[in-house]
Structure formats: C-alpha cells, structure tokens
Coordinates of N, CA, C and O in Angstrom, one line a residue:
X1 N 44.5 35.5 -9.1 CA 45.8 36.0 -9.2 C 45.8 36.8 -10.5 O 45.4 36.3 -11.5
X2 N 46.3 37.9 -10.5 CA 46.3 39.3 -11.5 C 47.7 38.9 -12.6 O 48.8 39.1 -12.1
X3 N 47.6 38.3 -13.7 CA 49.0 38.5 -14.5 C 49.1 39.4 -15.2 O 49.8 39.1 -16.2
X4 N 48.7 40.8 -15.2 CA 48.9 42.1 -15.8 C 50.0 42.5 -16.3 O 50.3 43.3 -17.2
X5 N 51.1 41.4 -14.9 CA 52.4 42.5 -15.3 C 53.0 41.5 -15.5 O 54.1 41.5 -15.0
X6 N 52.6 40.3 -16.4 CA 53.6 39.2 -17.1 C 52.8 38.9 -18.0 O 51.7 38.3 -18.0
X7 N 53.7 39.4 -19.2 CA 53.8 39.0 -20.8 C 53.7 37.6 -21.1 O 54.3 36.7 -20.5
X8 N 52.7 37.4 -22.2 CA 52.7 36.1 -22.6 C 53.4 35.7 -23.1 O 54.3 36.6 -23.4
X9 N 53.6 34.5 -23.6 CA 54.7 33.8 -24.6 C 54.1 33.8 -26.0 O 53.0 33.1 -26.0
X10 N 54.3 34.4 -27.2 CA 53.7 33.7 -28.0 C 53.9 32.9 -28.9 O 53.4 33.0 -30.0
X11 N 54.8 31.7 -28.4 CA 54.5 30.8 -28.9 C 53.5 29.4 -28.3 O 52.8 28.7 -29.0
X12 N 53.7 29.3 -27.1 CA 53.1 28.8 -25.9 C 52.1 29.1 -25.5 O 51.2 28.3 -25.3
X13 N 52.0 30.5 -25.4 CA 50.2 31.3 -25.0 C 50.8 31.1 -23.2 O 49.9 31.5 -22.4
X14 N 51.6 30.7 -22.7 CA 51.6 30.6 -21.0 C 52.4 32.2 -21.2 O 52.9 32.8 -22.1
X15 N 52.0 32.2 -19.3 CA 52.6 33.7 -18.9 C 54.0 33.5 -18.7 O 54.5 32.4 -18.4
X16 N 54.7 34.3 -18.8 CA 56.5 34.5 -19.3 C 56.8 35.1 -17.8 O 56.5 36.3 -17.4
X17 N 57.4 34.4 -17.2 CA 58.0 35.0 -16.1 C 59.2 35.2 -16.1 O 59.9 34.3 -16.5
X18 N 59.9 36.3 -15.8 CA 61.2 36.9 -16.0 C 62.3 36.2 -15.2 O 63.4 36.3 -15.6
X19 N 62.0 35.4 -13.9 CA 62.9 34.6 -13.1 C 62.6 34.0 -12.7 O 61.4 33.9 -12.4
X20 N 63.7 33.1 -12.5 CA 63.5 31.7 -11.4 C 62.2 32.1 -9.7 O 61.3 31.3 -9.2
X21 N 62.5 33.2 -9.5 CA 62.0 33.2 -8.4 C 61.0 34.2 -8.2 O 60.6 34.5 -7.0
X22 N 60.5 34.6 -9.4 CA 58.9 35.1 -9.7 C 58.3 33.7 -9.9 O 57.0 33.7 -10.0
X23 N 59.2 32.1 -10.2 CA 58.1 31.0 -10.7 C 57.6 30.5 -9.6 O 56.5 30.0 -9.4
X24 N 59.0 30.7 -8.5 CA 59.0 30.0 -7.2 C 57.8 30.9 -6.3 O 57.1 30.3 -5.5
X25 N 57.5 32.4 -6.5 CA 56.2 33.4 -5.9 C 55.0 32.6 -6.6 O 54.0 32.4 -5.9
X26 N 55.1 32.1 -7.6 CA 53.7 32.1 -9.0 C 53.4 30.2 -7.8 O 52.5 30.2 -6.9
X27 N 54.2 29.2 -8.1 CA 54.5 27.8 -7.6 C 53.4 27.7 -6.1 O 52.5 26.9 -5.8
X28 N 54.2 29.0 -5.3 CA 53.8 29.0 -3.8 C 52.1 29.5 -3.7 O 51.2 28.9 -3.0
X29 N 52.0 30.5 -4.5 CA 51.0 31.0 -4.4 C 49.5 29.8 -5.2 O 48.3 30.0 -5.0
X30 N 50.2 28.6 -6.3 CA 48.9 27.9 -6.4 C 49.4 27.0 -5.4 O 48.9 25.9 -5.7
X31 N 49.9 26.9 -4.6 CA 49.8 25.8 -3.5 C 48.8 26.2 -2.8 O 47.8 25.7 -2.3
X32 N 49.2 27.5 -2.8 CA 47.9 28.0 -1.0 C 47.0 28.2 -1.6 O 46.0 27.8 -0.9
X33 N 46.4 28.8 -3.3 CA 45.0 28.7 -3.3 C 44.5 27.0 -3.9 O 43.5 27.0 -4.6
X34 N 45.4 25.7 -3.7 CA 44.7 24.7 -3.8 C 45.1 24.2 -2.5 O 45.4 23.0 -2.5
X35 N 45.3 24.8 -1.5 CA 44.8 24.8 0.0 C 43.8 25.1 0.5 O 43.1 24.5 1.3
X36 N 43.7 26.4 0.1 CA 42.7 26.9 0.5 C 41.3 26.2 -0.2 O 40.2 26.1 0.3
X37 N 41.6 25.7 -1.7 CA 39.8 24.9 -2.1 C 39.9 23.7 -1.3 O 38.9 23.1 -1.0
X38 N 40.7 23.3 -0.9 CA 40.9 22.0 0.1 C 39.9 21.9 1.4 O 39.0 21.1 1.9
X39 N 40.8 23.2 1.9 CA 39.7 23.3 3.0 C 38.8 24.1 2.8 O 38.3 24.0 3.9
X40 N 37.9 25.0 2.2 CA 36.6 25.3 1.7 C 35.6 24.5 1.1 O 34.4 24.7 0.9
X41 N 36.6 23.0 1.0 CA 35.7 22.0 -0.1 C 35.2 22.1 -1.2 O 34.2 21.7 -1.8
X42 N 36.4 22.9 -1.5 CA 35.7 23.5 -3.2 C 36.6 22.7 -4.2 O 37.5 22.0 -3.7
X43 N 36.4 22.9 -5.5 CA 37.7 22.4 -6.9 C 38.2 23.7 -6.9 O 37.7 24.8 -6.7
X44 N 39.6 23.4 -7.4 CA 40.1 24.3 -8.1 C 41.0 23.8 -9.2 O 41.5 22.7 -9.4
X45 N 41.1 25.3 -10.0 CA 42.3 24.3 -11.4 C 43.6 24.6 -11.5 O 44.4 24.5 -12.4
X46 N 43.7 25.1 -10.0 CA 45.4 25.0 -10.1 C 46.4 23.8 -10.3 O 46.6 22.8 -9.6
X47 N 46.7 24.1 -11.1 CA 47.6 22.0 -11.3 C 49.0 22.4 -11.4 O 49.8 21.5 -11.3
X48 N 49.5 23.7 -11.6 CA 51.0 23.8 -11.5 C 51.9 23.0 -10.5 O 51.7 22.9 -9.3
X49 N 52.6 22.6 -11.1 CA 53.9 21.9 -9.5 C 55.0 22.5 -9.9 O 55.8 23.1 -9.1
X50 N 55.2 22.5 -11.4 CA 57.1 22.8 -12.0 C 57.1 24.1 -12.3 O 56.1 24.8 -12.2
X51 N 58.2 24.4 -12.7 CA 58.8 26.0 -13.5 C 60.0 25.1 -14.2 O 60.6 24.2 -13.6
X52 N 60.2 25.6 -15.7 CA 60.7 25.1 -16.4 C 61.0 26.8 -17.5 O 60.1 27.6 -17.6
X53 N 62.5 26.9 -18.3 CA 62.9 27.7 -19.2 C 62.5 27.8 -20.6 O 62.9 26.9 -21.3
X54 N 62.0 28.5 -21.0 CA 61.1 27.8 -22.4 C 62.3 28.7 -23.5 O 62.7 29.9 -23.5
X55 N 62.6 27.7 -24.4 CA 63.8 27.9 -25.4 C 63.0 29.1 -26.5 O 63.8 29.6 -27.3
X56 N 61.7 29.4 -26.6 CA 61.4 30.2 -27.6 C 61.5 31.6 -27.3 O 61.9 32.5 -28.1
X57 N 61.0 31.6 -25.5 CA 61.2 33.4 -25.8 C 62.1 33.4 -24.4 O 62.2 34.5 -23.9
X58 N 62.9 32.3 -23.7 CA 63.7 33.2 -23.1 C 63.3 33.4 -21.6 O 64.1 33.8 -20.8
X59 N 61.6 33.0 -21.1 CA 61.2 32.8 -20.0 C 61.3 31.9 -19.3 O 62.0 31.0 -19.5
X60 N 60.4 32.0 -18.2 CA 59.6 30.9 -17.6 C 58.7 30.7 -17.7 O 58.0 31.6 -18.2
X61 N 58.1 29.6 -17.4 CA 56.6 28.7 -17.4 C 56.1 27.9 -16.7 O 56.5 26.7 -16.8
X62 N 55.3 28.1 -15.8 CA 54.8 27.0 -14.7 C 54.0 25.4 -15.6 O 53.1 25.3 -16.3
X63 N 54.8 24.4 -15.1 CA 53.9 23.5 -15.9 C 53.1 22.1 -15.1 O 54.0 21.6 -14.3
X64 N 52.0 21.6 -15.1 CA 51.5 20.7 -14.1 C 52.5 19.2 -14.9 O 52.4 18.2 -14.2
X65 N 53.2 19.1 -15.6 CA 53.8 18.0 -16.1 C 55.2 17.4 -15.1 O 56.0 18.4 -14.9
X66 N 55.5 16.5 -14.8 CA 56.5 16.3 -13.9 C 57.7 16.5 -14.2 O 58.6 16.8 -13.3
X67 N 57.9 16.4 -15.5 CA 59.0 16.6 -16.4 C 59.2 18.0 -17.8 O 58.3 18.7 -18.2
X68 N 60.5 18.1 -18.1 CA 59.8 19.6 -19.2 C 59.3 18.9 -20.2 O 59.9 17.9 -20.5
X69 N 58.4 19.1 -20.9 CA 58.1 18.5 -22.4 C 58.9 18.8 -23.1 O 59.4 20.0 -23.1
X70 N 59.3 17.5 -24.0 CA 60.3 17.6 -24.9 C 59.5 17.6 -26.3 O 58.3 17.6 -26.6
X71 N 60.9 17.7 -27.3 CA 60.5 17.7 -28.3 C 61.0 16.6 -29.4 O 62.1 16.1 -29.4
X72 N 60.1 16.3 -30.1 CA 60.6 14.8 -30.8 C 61.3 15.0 -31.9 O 61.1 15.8 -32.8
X73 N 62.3 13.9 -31.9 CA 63.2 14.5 -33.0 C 62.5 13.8 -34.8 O 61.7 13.0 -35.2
X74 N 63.1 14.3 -35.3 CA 62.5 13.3 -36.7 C 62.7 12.1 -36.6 O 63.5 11.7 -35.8
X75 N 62.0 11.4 -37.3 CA 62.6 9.7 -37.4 C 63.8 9.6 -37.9 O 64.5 8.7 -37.4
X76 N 64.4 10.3 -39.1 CA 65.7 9.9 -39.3 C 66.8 10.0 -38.5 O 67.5 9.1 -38.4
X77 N 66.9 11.1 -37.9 CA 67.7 11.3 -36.4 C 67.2 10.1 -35.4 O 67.8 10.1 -34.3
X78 N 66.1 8.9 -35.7 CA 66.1 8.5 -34.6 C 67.3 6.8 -35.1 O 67.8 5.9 -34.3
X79 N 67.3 6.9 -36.0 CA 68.3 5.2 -36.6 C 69.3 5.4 -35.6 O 69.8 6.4 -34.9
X80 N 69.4 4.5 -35.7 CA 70.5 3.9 -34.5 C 71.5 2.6 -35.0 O 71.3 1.4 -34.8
X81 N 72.5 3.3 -35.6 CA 73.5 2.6 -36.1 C 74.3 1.6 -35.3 O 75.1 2.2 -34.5
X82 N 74.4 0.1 -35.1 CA 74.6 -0.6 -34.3 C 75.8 -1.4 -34.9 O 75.9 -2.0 -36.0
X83 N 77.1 -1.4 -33.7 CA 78.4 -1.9 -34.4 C 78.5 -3.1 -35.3 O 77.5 -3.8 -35.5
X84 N 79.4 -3.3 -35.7 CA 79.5 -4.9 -36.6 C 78.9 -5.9 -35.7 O 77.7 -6.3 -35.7
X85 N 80.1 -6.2 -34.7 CA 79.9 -7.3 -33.6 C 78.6 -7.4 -33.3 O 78.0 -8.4 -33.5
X86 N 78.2 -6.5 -32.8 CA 76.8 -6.3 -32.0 C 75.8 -6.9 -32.7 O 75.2 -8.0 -32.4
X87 N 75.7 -6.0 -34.1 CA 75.0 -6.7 -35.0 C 74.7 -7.7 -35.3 O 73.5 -8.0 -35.6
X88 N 75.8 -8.3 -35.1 CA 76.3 -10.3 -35.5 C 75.3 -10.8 -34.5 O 74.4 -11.6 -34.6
X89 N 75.9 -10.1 -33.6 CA 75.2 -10.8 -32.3 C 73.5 -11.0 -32.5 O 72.8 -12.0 -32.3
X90 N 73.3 -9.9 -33.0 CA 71.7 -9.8 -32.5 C 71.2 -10.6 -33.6 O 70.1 -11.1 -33.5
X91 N 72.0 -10.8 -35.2 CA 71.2 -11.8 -36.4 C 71.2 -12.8 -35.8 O 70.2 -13.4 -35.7
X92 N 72.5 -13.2 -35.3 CA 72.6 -15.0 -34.5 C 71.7 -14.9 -33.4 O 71.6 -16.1 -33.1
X93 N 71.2 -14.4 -32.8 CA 70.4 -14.7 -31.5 C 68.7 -14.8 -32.5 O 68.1 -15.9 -32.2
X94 N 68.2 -14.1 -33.3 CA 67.1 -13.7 -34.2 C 66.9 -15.2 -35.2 O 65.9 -15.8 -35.5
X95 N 68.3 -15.5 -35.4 CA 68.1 -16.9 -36.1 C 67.9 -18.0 -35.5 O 67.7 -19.1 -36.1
X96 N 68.1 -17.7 -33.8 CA 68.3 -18.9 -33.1 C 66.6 -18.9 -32.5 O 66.1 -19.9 -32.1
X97 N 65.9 -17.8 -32.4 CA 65.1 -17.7 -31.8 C 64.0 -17.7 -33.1 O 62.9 -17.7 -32.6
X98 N 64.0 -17.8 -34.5 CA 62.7 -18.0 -35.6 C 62.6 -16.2 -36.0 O 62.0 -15.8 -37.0
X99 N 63.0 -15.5 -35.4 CA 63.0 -14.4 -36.3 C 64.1 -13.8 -37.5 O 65.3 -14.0 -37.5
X100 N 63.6 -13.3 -38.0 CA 64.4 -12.7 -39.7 C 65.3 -11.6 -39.5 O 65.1 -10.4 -39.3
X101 N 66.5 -12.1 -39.7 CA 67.3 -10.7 -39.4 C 67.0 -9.6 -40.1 O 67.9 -8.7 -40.2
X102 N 66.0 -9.5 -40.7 CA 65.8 -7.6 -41.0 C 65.0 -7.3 -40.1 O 65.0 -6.1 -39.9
X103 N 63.9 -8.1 -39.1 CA 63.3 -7.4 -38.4 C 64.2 -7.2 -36.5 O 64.0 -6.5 -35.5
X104 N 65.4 -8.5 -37.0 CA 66.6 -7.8 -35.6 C 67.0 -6.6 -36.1 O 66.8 -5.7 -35.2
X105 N 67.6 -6.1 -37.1 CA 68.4 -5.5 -37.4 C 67.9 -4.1 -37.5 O 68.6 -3.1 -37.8

C-alpha cells in the first residue's frame, strides 16, 4: 500500500489521515491483505484493527491496540482526597484488621 499522499505525524512518526473514512479505506484494506496472507499461507504485519484522533496534529491513526493509548497523569494529580467519614471508616476497618492507618489512608 502506497502512503505518498499521507503526511506523517511528527510527533508519532504514524501516517496522518485527514478523515474518519480515509481510516475506515486504510482499516478495510489491512483486513484483505491479512486475508489474503491467510490464504497464501504467508505472515504478514498488518496488525491495525482501530482509528483513533491523535491530539498533537489533528489526524488520524490506525492503531493494533484495542483501546486509544492514554496518557499518564503525574502522580500528584493522582492523590485522591477521601471524605472525613470515609476515612474513619477505612482507619477503623485497618485497626480491626492489624494494619496501620497510614498505610489505609
């Protein structure tokens, strides 16, 4: 398959497809050529299944992952501030059970 006339991403390095339905052409077309190594009994490395919007330049991107890859947030964004009550809850359950409420909390 010729990608001459689709620009890469550069941040990604994948080819930038301009629409939904150039990914859905790009999608169909590695189905049939990992049909076709199927029945030739050959390998091939087509592994695309998804199309997914890539936030850096604005395209598309075929990806073999089931899901979009995300991105991880810092650890301080990940604390997770837990109500009074709750709290309570989880020291008294921690003391009932031999663990230290700093490692419930």
């Amino acid at each position: 398959m010729s990608h001459g006339r689709h620009p890469i991403c550069q941040m990604s390095g994948k080819i930038r497809y301009r629409e939904p339905k150039d990914v859905k052409f790009a999608l169909r077309q590695a189905d049939r050529e990992r049909s076709r190594a199927r029945f030739d009994d050959v390998s091939c490395n087509r592994r695309e299944t998804h199309g997914y919007i890539c936030s850096d330049c604005d395209g598309w991107h075929l990806t073999s992952q089931s899901t979009r890859p995300t991105r991880l947030a810092p650890l301080a964004d990940l604390a997770v501030h837990v109500p009074g009550p709750a709290a309570e809850a989880i020291r008294h359950m921690a003391t009932a059970t031999g663990l230290t409420a700093a490692a419930a909390a």
